[in-house]
CSV table of C-alpha atoms in Angstrom, one decimal:
chain,number,residue,atom,x,y,z
Y,298,UNK,CA,0.0,0.0,0.0
Y,299,UNK,CA,1.3,3.5,-0.9
Y,300,UNK,CA,2.1,5.8,1.9
Y,301,UNK,CA,0.4,9.2,2.0
Y,302,UNK,CA,2.3,11.9,0.1
Y,303,UNK,CA,3.4,15.0,2.0
Y,304,UNK,CA,3.2,17.3,-1.1
Y,305,UNK,CA,0.2,18.7,-2.8
Y,306,UNK,CA,-0.3,18.1,-6.6
Y,307,UNK,CA,0.4,21.7,-7.5
Y,308,UNK,CA,3.8,21.5,-5.8
Y,309,UNK,CA,5.1,18.9,-8.2
Y,310,UNK,CA,7.4,20.2,-11.0
Y,311,UNK,CA,7.5,19.2,-14.6
Y,312,UNK,CA,10.9,18.1,-15.9
Y,313,UNK,CA,12.2,19.3,-19.2
Y,314,UNK,CA,12.0,16.9,-22.2
Y,315,UNK,CA,14.9,14.5,-22.5
Y,316,UNK,CA,17.4,15.7,-25.1
Y,317,UNK,CA,17.5,13.6,-28.2
Y,318,UNK,CA,20.3,11.1,-27.9
Y,319,UNK,CA,23.0,11.6,-30.5
Y,320,UNK,CA,24.2,8.5,-32.2
Y,321,UNK,CA,27.4,7.1,-30.7
Y,322,UNK,CA,29.7,5.6,-33.2
Y,323,UNK,CA,31.7,2.5,-32.0
Y,324,UNK,CA,34.0,-0.2,-33.2
Y,325,UNK,CA,34.4,-3.4,-31.2
Y,326,UNK,CA,36.9,-6.2,-31.5
Y,327,UNK,CA,36.0,-9.6,-30.1
Y,328,UNK,CA,38.3,-12.2,-28.6
Y,329,UNK,CA,38.0,-14.0,-32.0
Y,330,UNK,CA,39.5,-11.0,-33.7
Y,331,UNK,CA,36.2,-9.9,-35.3
Y,332,UNK,CA,36.1,-6.2,-35.9
Y,333,UNK,CA,32.6,-4.8,-36.0
Y,334,UNK,CA,31.1,-1.3,-36.6
Y,335,UNK,CA,28.0,-0.7,-34.5
Y,336,UNK,CA,24.8,-0.2,-36.4
Y,337,UNK,CA,24.8,3.6,-36.1
Y,338,UNK,CA,28.4,3.9,-37.4
Y,339,UNK,CA,27.8,1.4,-40.1
Y,340,UNK,CA,24.6,3.2,-41.3
Y,341,UNK,CA,26.5,6.5,-41.2
Y,342,UNK,CA,29.3,5.1,-43.4
Y,343,UNK,CA,27.0,3.4,-45.9
Y,344,UNK,CA,28.8,4.8,-48.9
Y,345,UNK,CA,32.3,3.7,-47.8
Y,346,UNK,CA,33.2,0.1,-48.7
Y,347,UNK,CA,36.8,0.2,-47.7
Y,348,UNK,CA,39.1,2.0,-45.2
Y,349,UNK,CA,42.7,2.4,-44.3
Y,350,UNK,CA,42.9,1.0,-40.8
Y,351,UNK,CA,45.8,2.2,-38.7
Y,352,UNK,CA,46.5,1.5,-35.1
Y,353,UNK,CA,48.6,3.2,-32.5
Y,354,UNK,CA,51.6,1.3,-31.0
Y,355,UNK,CA,49.8,0.8,-27.7
Y,356,UNK,CA,46.5,-0.4,-29.4
Y,357,UNK,CA,44.4,2.3,-27.6
Y,358,UNK,CA,43.7,4.4,-30.8
Y,359,UNK,CA,42.5,3.3,-34.2
Y,360,UNK,CA,42.2,5.5,-37.3
Y,361,UNK,CA,39.8,4.8,-40.1
Y,362,UNK,CA,40.8,6.8,-43.2
Y,363,UNK,CA,38.7,6.9,-46.3
Y,364,UNK,CA,41.9,7.5,-48.4
Y,365,UNK,CA,43.9,4.5,-49.5
Y,366,UNK,CA,45.8,2.3,-49.5
Y,367,UNK,CA,42.8,0.3,-48.2
Y,368,UNK,CA,43.2,-2.6,-45.8
Y,369,UNK,CA,39.8,-2.9,-44.2
Y,370,UNK,CA,36.9,-4.1,-46.2
Y,371,UNK,CA,33.8,-4.5,-43.9
Y,372,UNK,CA,31.0,-6.9,-45.1
Y,373,UNK,CA,27.5,-5.6,-45.6
Y,374,UNK,CA,27.0,-6.1,-41.9
Y,375,UNK,CA,30.1,-4.0,-41.0
Y,376,UNK,CA,32.4,-6.8,-39.8
Y,377,UNK,CA,35.7,-8.2,-40.8
Y,378,UNK,CA,38.1,-10.6,-39.0
Y,379,UNK,CA,41.5,-9.0,-38.3
Y,380,UNK,CA,43.9,-11.4,-36.6
Y,381,UNK,CA,46.7,-8.9,-36.8
Y,382,UNK,CA,44.7,-6.4,-34.8
Y,383,UNK,CA,43.6,-9.0,-32.2
Y,384,UNK,CA,47.2,-10.1,-31.8
Y,385,UNK,CA,48.3,-6.6,-31.2
Y,386,UNK,CA,45.6,-6.0,-28.6
Y,387,UNK,CA,46.5,-9.2,-26.8
Y,388,UNK,CA,50.2,-8.2,-26.8
Y,389,UNK,CA,49.2,-4.9,-25.2
Y,390,UNK,CA,47.0,-6.7,-22.6
Y,391,UNK,CA,43.8,-5.0,-23.8
Y,392,UNK,CA,40.8,-6.9,-22.6
Y,393,UNK,CA,38.1,-8.3,-25.0
Y,394,UNK,CA,35.7,-7.3,-26.2
Y,395,UNK,CA,37.6,-4.1,-26.9
Y,396,UNK,CA,35.3,-1.2,-27.6
Y,397,UNK,CA,36.4,2.1,-29.3
Y,398,UNK,CA,34.4,5.2,-29.6
Y,399,UNK,CA,34.7,6.9,-33.0
Y,400,UNK,CA,34.6,10.6,-33.9
Y,401,UNK,CA,35.6,12.5,-37.0
Y,402,UNK,CA,39.0,14.1,-36.4
Y,403,UNK,CA,39.2,17.1,-38.7
Y,404,UNK,CA,42.9,17.9,-38.3
Y,405,UNK,CA,43.8,14.5,-39.8
Y,406,UNK,CA,40.8,14.0,-42.0
Y,407,UNK,CA,39.9,10.6,-40.6
Y,408,UNK,CA,37.8,8.8,-38.0
Y,409,UNK,CA,39.7,8.5,-34.7
Y,410,UNK,CA,38.5,5.7,-32.5
Y,411,UNK,CA,39.7,5.7,-28.8
Y,412,UNK,CA,39.5,2.7,-26.5
Y,413,UNK,CA,36.7,2.9,-24.0
Y,414,UNK,CA,37.7,0.1,-21.6
Y,415,UNK,CA,39.9,0.3,-18.6
Y,416,UNK,CA,43.6,0.7,-19.3
Y,417,UNK,CA,46.0,-1.7,-17.6
Y,418,UNK,CA,47.6,-0.2,-14.5
Y,419,UNK,CA,51.3,0.6,-14.7
Y,420,UNK,CA,53.4,-2.3,-13.6
Y,421,UNK,CA,54.7,-0.5,-10.5
Y,422,UNK,CA,51.2,0.2,-9.2
Y,423,UNK,CA,49.9,-3.3,-9.1
Y,424,UNK,CA,49.5,-4.4,-5.5
Y,425,UNK,CA,51.7,-7.4,-4.5
Y,426,UNK,CA,49.6,-10.5,-4.1
Y,427,UNK,CA,49.4,-11.7,-0.5
Y,428,UNK,CA,50.2,-15.3,-0.1
Y,429,UNK,CA,47.1,-17.4,0.6
Y,430,UNK,CA,46.3,-18.8,4.0
Y,431,UNK,CA,47.0,-22.4,4.5
Y,432,UNK,CA,44.0,-24.5,5.4
Y,433,UNK,CA,44.2,-26.9,8.3
Y,434,UNK,CA,43.2,-30.5,7.5
Y,435,UNK,CA,39.8,-31.6,8.9
């Protein structure tokens, strides 16, 4: 049963209308090395059938360039398997599925995609693992 309300109806305030959500463009890479554009990004790029995919040395930034030489040819569903990218992400200890948010980067004239997951902590900041407690036999 509802409790009595301490306010009168005329005291309630209307909230403003929710702003329209803007489409967020993402690329994800699965543990099986499958690169996929999300549906919003794929729909936005419907005229581009090929890209020049470039990756930063640490694997945290991808560039999608519409100028060649092309090395990424997504299917009609916006996917392609890229073992070379998956291997680089594993080498850099990036967890899967890896998700990158994409935005057009005007200074370079390409799509810049930045990793959205947690970055691995620097080696010196990892806490030392405490030895486990030994169990007594029953």
